[in-house]
XYZ file of C-alpha atoms in Angstrom:
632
model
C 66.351 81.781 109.099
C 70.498 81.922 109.387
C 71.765 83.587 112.357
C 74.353 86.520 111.263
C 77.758 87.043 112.971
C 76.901 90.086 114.407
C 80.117 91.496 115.244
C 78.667 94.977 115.657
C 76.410 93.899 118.475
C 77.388 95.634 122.111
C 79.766 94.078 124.707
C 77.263 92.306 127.715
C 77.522 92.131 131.229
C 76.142 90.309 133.771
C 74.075 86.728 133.084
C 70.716 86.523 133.070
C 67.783 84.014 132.528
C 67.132 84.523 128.919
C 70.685 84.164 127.978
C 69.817 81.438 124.901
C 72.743 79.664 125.185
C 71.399 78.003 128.397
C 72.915 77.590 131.797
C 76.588 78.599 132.586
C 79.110 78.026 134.995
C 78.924 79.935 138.150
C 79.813 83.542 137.649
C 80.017 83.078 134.049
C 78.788 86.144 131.998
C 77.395 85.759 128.042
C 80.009 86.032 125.408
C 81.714 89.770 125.615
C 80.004 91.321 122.275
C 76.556 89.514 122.540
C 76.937 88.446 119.385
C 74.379 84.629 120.676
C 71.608 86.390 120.185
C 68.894 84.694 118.045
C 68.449 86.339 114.571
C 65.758 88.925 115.094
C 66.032 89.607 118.590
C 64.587 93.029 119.835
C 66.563 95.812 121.076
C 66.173 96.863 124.481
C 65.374 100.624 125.122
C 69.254 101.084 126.549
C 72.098 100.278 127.917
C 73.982 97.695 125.583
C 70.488 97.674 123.442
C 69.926 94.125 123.942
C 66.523 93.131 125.692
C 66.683 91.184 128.850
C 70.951 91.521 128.904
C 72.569 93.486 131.124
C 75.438 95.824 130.795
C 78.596 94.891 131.759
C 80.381 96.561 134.910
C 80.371 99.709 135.651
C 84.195 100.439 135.246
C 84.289 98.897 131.915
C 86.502 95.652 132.797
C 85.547 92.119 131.492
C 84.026 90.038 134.099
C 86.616 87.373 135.723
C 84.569 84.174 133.968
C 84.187 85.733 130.151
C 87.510 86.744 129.931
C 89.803 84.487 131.806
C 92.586 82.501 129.960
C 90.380 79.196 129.728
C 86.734 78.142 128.970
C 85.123 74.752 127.973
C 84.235 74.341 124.494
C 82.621 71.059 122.559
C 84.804 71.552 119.549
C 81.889 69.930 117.059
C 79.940 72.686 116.229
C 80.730 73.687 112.263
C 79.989 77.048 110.561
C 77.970 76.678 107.645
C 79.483 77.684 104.311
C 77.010 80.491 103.413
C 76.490 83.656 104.814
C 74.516 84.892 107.562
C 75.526 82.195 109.615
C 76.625 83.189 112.912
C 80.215 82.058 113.670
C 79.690 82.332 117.603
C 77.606 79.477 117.753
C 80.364 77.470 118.459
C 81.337 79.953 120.962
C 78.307 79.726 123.094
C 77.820 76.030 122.774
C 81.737 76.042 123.746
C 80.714 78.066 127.083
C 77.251 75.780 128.228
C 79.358 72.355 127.627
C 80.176 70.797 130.840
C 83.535 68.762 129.746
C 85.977 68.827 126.309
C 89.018 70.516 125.363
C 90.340 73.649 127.108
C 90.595 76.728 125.046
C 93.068 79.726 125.419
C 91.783 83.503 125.281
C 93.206 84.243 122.765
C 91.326 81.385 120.910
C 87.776 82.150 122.382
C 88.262 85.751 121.127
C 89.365 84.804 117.749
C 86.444 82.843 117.099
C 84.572 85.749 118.109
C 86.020 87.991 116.004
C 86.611 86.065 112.955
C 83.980 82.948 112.979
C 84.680 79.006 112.867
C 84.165 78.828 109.521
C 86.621 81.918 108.894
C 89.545 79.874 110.796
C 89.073 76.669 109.366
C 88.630 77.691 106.034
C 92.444 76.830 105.529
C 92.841 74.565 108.365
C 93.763 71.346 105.995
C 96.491 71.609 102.543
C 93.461 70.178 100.759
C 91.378 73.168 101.937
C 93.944 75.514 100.883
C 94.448 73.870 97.089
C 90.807 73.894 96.281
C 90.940 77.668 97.726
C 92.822 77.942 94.815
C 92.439 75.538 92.177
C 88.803 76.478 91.522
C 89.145 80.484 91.710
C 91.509 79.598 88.674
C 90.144 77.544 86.630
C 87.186 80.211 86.502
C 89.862 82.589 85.809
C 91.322 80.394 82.973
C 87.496 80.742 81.967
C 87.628 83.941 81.907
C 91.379 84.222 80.326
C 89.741 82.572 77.433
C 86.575 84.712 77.053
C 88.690 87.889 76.799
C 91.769 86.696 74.743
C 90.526 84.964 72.510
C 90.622 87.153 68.921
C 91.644 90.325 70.862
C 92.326 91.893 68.273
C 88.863 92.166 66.374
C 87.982 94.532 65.468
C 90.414 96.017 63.497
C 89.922 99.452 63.955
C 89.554 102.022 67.078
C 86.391 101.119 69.065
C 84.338 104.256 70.878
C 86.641 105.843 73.164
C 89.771 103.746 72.042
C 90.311 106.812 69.441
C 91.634 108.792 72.774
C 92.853 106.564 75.397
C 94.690 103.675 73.130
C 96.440 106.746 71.263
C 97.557 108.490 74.673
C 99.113 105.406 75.676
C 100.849 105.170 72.988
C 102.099 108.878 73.000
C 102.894 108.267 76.958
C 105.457 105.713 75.855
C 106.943 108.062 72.967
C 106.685 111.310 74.653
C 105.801 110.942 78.033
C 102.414 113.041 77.792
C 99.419 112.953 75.884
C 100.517 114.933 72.488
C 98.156 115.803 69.847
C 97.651 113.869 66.401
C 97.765 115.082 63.217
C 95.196 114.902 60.267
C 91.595 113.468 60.232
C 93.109 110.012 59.296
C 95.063 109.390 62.366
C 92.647 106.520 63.347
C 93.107 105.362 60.259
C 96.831 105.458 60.107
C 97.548 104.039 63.500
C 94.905 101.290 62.795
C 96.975 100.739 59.930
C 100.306 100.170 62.038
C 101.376 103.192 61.477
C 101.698 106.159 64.408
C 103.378 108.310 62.255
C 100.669 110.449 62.962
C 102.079 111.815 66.477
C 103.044 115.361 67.183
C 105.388 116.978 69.502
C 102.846 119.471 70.672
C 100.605 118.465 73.860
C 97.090 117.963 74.138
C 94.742 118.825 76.751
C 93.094 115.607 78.325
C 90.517 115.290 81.291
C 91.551 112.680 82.859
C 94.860 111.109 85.247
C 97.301 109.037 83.214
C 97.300 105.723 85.566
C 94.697 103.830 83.429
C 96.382 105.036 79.708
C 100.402 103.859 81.749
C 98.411 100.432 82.219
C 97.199 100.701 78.120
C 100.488 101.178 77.099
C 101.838 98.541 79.300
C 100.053 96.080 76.894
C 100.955 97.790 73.773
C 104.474 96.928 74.928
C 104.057 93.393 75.923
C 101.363 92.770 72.629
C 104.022 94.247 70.390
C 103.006 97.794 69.910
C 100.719 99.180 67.174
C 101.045 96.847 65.096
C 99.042 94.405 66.513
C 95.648 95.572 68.365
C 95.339 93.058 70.209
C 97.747 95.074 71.901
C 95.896 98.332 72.311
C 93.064 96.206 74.453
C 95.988 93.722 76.072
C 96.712 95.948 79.235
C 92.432 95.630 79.575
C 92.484 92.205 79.377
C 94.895 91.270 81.944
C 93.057 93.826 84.046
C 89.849 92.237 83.927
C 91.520 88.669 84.004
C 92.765 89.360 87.336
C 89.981 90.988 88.356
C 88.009 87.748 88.011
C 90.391 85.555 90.099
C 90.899 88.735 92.591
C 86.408 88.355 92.906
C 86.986 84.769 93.827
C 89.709 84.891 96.291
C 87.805 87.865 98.411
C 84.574 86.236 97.950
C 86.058 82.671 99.653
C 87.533 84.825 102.332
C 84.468 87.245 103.083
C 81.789 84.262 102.627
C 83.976 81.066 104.444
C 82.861 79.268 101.500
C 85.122 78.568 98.504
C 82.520 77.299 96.557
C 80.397 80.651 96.776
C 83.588 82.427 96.079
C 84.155 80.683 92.819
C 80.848 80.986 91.729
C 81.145 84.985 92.246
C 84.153 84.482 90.058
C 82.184 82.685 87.264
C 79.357 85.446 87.385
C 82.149 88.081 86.609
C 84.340 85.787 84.225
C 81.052 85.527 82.200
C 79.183 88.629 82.524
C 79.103 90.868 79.351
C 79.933 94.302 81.271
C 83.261 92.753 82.108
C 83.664 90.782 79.340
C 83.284 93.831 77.112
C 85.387 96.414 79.074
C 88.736 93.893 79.158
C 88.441 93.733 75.375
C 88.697 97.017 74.544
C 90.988 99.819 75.823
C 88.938 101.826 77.467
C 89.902 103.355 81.433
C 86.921 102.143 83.198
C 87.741 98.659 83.639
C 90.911 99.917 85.481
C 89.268 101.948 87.955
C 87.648 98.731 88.905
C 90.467 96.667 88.821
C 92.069 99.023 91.678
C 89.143 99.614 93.524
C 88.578 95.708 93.857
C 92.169 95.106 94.927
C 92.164 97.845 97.454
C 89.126 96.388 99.100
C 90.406 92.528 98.838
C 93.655 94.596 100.620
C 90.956 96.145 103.626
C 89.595 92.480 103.772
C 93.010 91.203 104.830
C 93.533 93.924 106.954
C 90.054 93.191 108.320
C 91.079 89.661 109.070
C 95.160 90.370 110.291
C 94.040 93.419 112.484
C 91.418 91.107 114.414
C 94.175 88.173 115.029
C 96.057 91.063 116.814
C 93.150 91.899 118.854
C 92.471 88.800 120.093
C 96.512 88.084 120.959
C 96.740 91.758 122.754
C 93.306 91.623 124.217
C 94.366 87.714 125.808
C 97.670 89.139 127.083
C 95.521 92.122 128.970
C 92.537 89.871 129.984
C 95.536 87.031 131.475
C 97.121 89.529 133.596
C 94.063 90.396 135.041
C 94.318 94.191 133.693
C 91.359 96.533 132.822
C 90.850 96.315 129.760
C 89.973 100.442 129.276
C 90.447 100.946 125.314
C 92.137 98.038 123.672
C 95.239 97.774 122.902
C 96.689 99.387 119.365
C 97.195 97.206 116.632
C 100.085 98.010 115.330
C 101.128 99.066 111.557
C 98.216 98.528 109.166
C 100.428 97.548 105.781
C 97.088 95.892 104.476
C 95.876 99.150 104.927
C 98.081 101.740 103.970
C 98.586 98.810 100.797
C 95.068 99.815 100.132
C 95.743 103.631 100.304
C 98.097 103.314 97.655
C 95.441 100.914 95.374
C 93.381 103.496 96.122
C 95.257 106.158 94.829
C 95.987 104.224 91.488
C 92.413 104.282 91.499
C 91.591 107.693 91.359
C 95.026 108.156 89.188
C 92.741 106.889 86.797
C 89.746 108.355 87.324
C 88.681 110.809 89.533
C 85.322 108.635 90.411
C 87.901 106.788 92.223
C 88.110 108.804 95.254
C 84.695 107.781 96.262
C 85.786 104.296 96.692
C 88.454 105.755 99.442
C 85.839 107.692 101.034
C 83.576 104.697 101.221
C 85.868 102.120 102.156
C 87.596 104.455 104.899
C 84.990 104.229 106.698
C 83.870 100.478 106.280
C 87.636 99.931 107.445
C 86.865 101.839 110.593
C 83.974 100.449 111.460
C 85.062 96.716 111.148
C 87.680 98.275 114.018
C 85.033 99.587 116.253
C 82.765 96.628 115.949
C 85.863 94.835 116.517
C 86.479 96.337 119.788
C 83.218 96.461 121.147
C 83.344 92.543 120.345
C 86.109 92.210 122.946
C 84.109 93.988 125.624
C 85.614 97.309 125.104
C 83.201 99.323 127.044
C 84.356 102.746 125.476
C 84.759 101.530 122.173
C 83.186 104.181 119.935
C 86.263 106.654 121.724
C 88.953 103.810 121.633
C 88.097 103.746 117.621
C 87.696 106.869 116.966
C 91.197 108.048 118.949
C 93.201 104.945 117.671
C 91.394 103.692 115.078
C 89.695 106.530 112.992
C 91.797 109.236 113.509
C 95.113 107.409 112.323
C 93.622 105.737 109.489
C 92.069 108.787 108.193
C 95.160 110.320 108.132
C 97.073 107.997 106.948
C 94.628 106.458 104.188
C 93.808 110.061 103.207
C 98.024 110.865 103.345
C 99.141 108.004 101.269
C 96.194 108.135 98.665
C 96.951 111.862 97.884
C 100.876 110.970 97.488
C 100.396 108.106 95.516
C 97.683 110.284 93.327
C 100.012 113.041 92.942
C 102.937 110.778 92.203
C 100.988 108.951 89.441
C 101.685 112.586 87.442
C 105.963 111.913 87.581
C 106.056 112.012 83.607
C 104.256 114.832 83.756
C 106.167 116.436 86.068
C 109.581 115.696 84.178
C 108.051 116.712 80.565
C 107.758 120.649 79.843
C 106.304 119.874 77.059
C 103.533 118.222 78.612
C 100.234 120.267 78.632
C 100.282 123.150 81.329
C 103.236 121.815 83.147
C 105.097 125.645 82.706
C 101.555 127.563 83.834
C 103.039 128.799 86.727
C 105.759 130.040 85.449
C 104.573 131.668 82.502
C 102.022 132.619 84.955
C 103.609 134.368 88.262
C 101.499 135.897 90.573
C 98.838 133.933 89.829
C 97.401 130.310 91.509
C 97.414 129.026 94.452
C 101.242 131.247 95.578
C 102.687 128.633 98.435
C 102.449 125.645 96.161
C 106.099 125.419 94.306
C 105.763 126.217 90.591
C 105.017 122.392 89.426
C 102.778 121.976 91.611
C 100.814 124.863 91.617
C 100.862 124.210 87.691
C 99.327 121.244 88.467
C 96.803 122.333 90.617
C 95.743 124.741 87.519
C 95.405 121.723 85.547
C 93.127 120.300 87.802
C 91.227 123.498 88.120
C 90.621 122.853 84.526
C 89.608 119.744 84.330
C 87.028 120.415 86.838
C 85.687 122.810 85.137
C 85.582 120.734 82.128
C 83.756 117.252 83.919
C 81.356 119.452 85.807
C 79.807 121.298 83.268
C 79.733 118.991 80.535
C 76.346 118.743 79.288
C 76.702 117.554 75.465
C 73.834 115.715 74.164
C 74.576 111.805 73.073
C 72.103 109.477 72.067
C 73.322 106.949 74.553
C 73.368 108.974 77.519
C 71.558 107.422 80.664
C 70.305 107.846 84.070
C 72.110 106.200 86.896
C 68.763 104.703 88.237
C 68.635 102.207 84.788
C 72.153 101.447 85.390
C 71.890 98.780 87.670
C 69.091 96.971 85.342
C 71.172 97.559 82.078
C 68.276 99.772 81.435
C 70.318 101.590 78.283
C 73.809 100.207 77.477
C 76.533 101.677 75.282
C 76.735 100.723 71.824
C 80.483 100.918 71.352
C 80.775 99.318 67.968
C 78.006 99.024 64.881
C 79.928 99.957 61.622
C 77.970 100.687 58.885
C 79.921 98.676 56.202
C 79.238 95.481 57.679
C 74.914 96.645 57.668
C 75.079 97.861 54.913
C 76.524 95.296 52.749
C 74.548 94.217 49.542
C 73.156 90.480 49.774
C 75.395 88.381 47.918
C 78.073 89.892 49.842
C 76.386 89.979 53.591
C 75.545 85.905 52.540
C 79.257 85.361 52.013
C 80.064 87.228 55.352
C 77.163 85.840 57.583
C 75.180 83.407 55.671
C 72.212 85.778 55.853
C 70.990 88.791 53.179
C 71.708 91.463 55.623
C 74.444 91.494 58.437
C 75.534 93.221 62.153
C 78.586 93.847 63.806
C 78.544 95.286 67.028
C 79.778 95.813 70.484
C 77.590 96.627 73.119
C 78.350 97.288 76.374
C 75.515 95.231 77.987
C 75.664 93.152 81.374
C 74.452 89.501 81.509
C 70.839 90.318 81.655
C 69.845 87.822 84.452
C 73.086 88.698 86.138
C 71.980 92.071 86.652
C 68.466 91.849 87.171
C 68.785 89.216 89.703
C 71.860 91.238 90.877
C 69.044 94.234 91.335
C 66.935 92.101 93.361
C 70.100 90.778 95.580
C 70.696 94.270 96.721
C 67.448 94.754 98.378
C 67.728 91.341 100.048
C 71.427 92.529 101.126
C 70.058 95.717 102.219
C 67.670 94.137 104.132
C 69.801 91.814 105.783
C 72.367 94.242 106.834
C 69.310 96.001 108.675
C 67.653 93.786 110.181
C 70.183 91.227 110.954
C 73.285 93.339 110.913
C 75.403 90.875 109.247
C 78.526 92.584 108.592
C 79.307 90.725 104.922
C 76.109 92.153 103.661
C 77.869 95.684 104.112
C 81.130 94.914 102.867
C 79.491 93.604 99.085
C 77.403 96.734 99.200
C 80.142 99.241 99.665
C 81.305 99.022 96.504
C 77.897 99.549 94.916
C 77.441 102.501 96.717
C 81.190 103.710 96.044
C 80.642 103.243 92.436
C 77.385 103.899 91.834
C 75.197 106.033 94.520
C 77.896 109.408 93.939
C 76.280 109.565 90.039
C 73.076 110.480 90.931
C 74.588 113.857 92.019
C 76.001 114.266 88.236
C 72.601 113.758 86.004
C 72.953 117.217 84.840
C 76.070 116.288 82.753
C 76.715 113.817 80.202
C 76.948 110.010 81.659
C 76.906 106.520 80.502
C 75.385 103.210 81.550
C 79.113 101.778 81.559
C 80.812 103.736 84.505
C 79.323 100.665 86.022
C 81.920 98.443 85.589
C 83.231 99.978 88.436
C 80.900 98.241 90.845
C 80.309 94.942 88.843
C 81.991 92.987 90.835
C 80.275 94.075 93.985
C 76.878 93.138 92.071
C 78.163 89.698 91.033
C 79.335 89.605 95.258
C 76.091 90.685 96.396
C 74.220 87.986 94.197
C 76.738 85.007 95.280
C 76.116 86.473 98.784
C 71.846 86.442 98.598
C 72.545 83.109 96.572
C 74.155 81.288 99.686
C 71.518 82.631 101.755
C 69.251 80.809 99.979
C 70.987 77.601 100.552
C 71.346 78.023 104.627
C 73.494 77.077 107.137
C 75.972 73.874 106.380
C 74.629 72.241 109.034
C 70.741 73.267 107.870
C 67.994 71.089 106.951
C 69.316 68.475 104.408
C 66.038 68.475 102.434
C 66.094 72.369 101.684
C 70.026 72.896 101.011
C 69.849 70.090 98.610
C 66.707 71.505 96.740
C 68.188 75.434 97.111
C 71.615 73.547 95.627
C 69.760 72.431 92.792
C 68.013 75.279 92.138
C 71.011 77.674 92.701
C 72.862 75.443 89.798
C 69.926 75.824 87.636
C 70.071 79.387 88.146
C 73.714 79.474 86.739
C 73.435 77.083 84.129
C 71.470 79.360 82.728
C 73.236 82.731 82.929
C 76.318 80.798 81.324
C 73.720 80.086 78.226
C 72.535 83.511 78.007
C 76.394 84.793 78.388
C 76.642 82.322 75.706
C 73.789 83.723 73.251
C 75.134 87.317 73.553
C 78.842 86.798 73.544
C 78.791 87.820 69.587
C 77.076 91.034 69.968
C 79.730 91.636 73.063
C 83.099 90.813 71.020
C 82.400 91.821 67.376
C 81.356 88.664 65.777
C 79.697 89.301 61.857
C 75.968 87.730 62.398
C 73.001 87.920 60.443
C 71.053 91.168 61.234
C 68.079 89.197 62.586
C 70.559 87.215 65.009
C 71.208 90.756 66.543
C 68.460 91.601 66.793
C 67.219 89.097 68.722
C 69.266 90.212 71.347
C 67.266 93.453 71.569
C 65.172 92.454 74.386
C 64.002 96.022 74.959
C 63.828 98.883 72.737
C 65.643 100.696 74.932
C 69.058 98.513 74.156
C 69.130 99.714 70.237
């Protein structure tokens, strides 16, 4: 079984016999966060909650040998590529070698708080091109997948009727106005937005996602073309694909599993479908997967400046009491305002800044107990916790607010003169645009919480993560209904389909199921810190709907989290395969079977890419696709 870099594990004290990583040098303590232990290893009943390990001293310093400025390392020891593996092997072989290289403090620490495989992962130029030639070639994959015939079909798919329309009145008015006459689809399908009124409409949701809509209606060339109305979707999810590859080299140490959680998003249907339409959902994952890719840097810079500090301290011969601060967090407070776009989108959005506020912290306090930090829960919480809240919570809620500024500058914009056709009324110490703002909200509230409408495609969370009842978007009569001679010219067949369904890659998601128990698992028992980190975002994304199955919800609010299902299988997936330096026999076999695996989910993205993007098939085509009942 692959050891995990435990980086939450407690700082140790004082050496005993059953340290594993055999004998040390005289007065020598085991490495300051423990983190040597062998996968599995019981807890003791207290203390640092490590069996037969001691606590450290009393007064909470580092002991002389662990933390002075030079130990001996062997400098051969390799992190494996997949994850799990525990990155302070080298460490502890590094502290029972009796001659090779001297290393630095700082150095020892960093490997501790980072991994081997985590540092060398750029060490060579050669490293650092594949790092990014194969993230984007699967984005080229997936530039392909979603561009190609944009602009079918023709006509306003599901939702498209509100958002695509909105963006367009955002870039005429500067606020969602209303459209006139029942053929306003019809017209604007047509080329022709003539439709438009002055007078605003009342919409339920932030205007982030519909600024990003009409972003591609300018670039694509406005109305006329609808490729356009799905363009700003497309980029989205385009991006989002090489974004998935980039965090997934950096959180596994493995470019290769990174690039293969790219692939499972460049070809899985959910996100296929969702950047070829313009629809807001895909953008509330597009932010939500940048600001955590931003927390993952932040992750990785705010450790480096640990380990620099903490050497500096630990060379002088200093206690080491708290830490030392870590300066500005711009990864962070970078994040904050992702975050923000994110729920200036949707309002599901601000789970994924509750969620990942607290990851964030927690990768501080594990960092600091990692060091040997004796009162590291208070050191995080007092200069860790306490300014991140703040300023995470701060900058999200300014960058939110801000995301209304053509709101704010439009009186004609729905509600924006409440308060002051309204005094004496609403919250009083807000000025008037705000407090007609907070009326809005009050509003749309009401609206999301109590809607309860039936629809025939409504679903329960729980099915959501096994594509248990997808979203038919698209299935226009005219095409099914065509009479024979004409359905032969159009598909070859006597009676024809058109649809789009917003359906995952079946195996993608059901193994993707399966992976989340493993990860869950794994992040119990062997408290593997990456096994967290591709979970948050399921549970940002997904866990808050089960509160909301009184209302109205769909199957597809989970693109949010697809690409933390797609991380979470890569992640199981190079468990599988083990440790770089593993048996031969079994990584070669897992290897094999793991390209199997994926050989076939790009067939079966293959066999249901028509019913994703709108091709004209023969009925019985389609319906071969219907693997349950519950997916007509």
């Amino acid at each position: 079984m692959p050891r995990t870099f435990d980086d939450d594990a407690a700082p140790t004290g004082a050496s005993t016999s059953t340290d594993p990583a055999g004998p040390r040098t005289p007065g020598e303590q085991p490495p300051a966060d423990g983190d040597a232990r062998p996968a599995g290893r019981a807890r003791g009943a207290g203390g640092s909650g490590r069996a037969g390990e001691a606590d450290g001293p009393d007064d909470g310093r580092p002991s002389h040998a662990v933390l002075t400025a030079k130990v001996r390392a062997d400098g051969g020891t390799e992190a494996g590529g997949a994850p799990g593996r525990d990155p302070d092997d080298a460490a502890d072989a590094a502290d029972a070698a009796d001659a090779g290289p001297i290393v630095a403090t700082e150095t020892r620490l960093l490997r501790r708080l980072l991994g081997p495989a985590t540092l060398e992962l750029d060490a060579t130029p050669r490293a650092r091109l594949l790092g990014w030639l194969w993230p984007l070639a699967v984005t080229a994959l997936a530039a392909v997948l979603r561009l190609w015939d944009l602009g079918r079909p023709r006509t306003l798919v599901f939702d498209e009727t509100y958002y695509v329309k909105q963006a367009w009145s955002m870039l005429e008015r500067g606020y969602e106005a209303q459209w006139l006459g029942d053929d306003a689809n019809q017209r604007f399908a047509a080329g022709d937005p003539g439709a438009l009124q002055v007078a605003a409409e009342y919409v339920v949701h932030p205007q982030v996602g519909k600024w990003m809509l009409a972003l591609g209606l300018q670039l694509g060339g406005g109305v006329e073309n609808p490729a356009a109305w799905r363009l700003g979707a497309a980029i989205a999810g385009i991006l989002s694909v090489l974004m998935v590859a980039r965090i997934g080299r950096r959180l596994f140490a493995s470019t290769a599993l990174g690039t293969l959680a790219g692939l499972l998003l460049a070809v899985d249907g959910m996100a296929i479908v969702h950047s070829r339409i313009g629809l807001l959902d895909g953008f509330v994952m597009f932010f939500a997967l940048a600001a955590f890719g931003a927390l993952l840097l932040d992750r990785e810079q705010a450790r480096r400046r640990l380990a620099a500090r903490t050497a500096v301290i630990l060379d002088s011969g200093a206690a080491l009491r708290w830490g030392p601060g870590m300066g500005i967090r711009w990864w962070r407070l970078a994040a904050a305002v992702l975050l923000g776009l994110c729920a200036g989108t949707k309002w599901s959005g601000v789970y994924f800044l509750a969620v990942f506020g607290l990851m964030s912290v927690l990768w501080d306090a594990t960092a600091r107990r990692a060091v040997g930090v004796r009162a590291w829960p208070l050191a995080a919480f007092v200069r860790d916790a306490v300014p991140a809240g703040l300023a995470m919570v701060a900058i999200t809620l300014v960058t939110y607010v801000g995301t209304w500024w053509s709101w704010f500058r439009s009186p004609d914009a729905y509600g924006r003169l409440w308060a002051e056709q309204n005094p004496g009324q609403g919250v009083q110490w807000l000025p008037e645009g705000l407090r007609s703002l907070w009326k809005y909200h009050s509003d749309m509230w009401a609206f999301h919480t109590s809607l309860s409408a039936e629809h025939s495609y409504a679903a329960h969370p729980l099915g959501w993560i096994v594509q248990w009842r997808p979203t038919s978007y698209f299935y226009p009569s005219e095409v099914s209904t065509l009479p024979p001679d004409q359905a032969r010219e159009a598909c070859g067949a006597d009676a024809c389909a058109q649809a789009i369904t917003s359906l995952g890659n079946p195996l993608i998601w059901w193994a993707g199921a399966a992976a989340i128990v493993v990860a869950l698992g794994w992040l119990v028992w062997q408290r593997d810190w990456r096994a967290g980190a591709v979970l948050s975002g399921i549970v940002a994304g997904w866990l808050p709907w089960f509160a909301y199955t009184h209302r109205t919800i769909f199957a597809f609010y989970s693109i949010a989290f697809t690409p933390w299902v797609v991380l979470t299988l890569a992640y199981v997936l190079g468990l599988s395969i083990g440790e770089r330096d593993g048996d031969p026999v079994h990584r070669r076999r897992a290897i094999a079977g793991v390209s199997a695996f994926v050989v076939v989910i790009v067939a079966v993205s293959g066999f249901f890419y028509p019913i994703w993007t709108a091709w004209v098939i023969p009925y019985s085509f389609w319906h071969a696709h219907m693997w349950l009942d519950t997916w007509v």
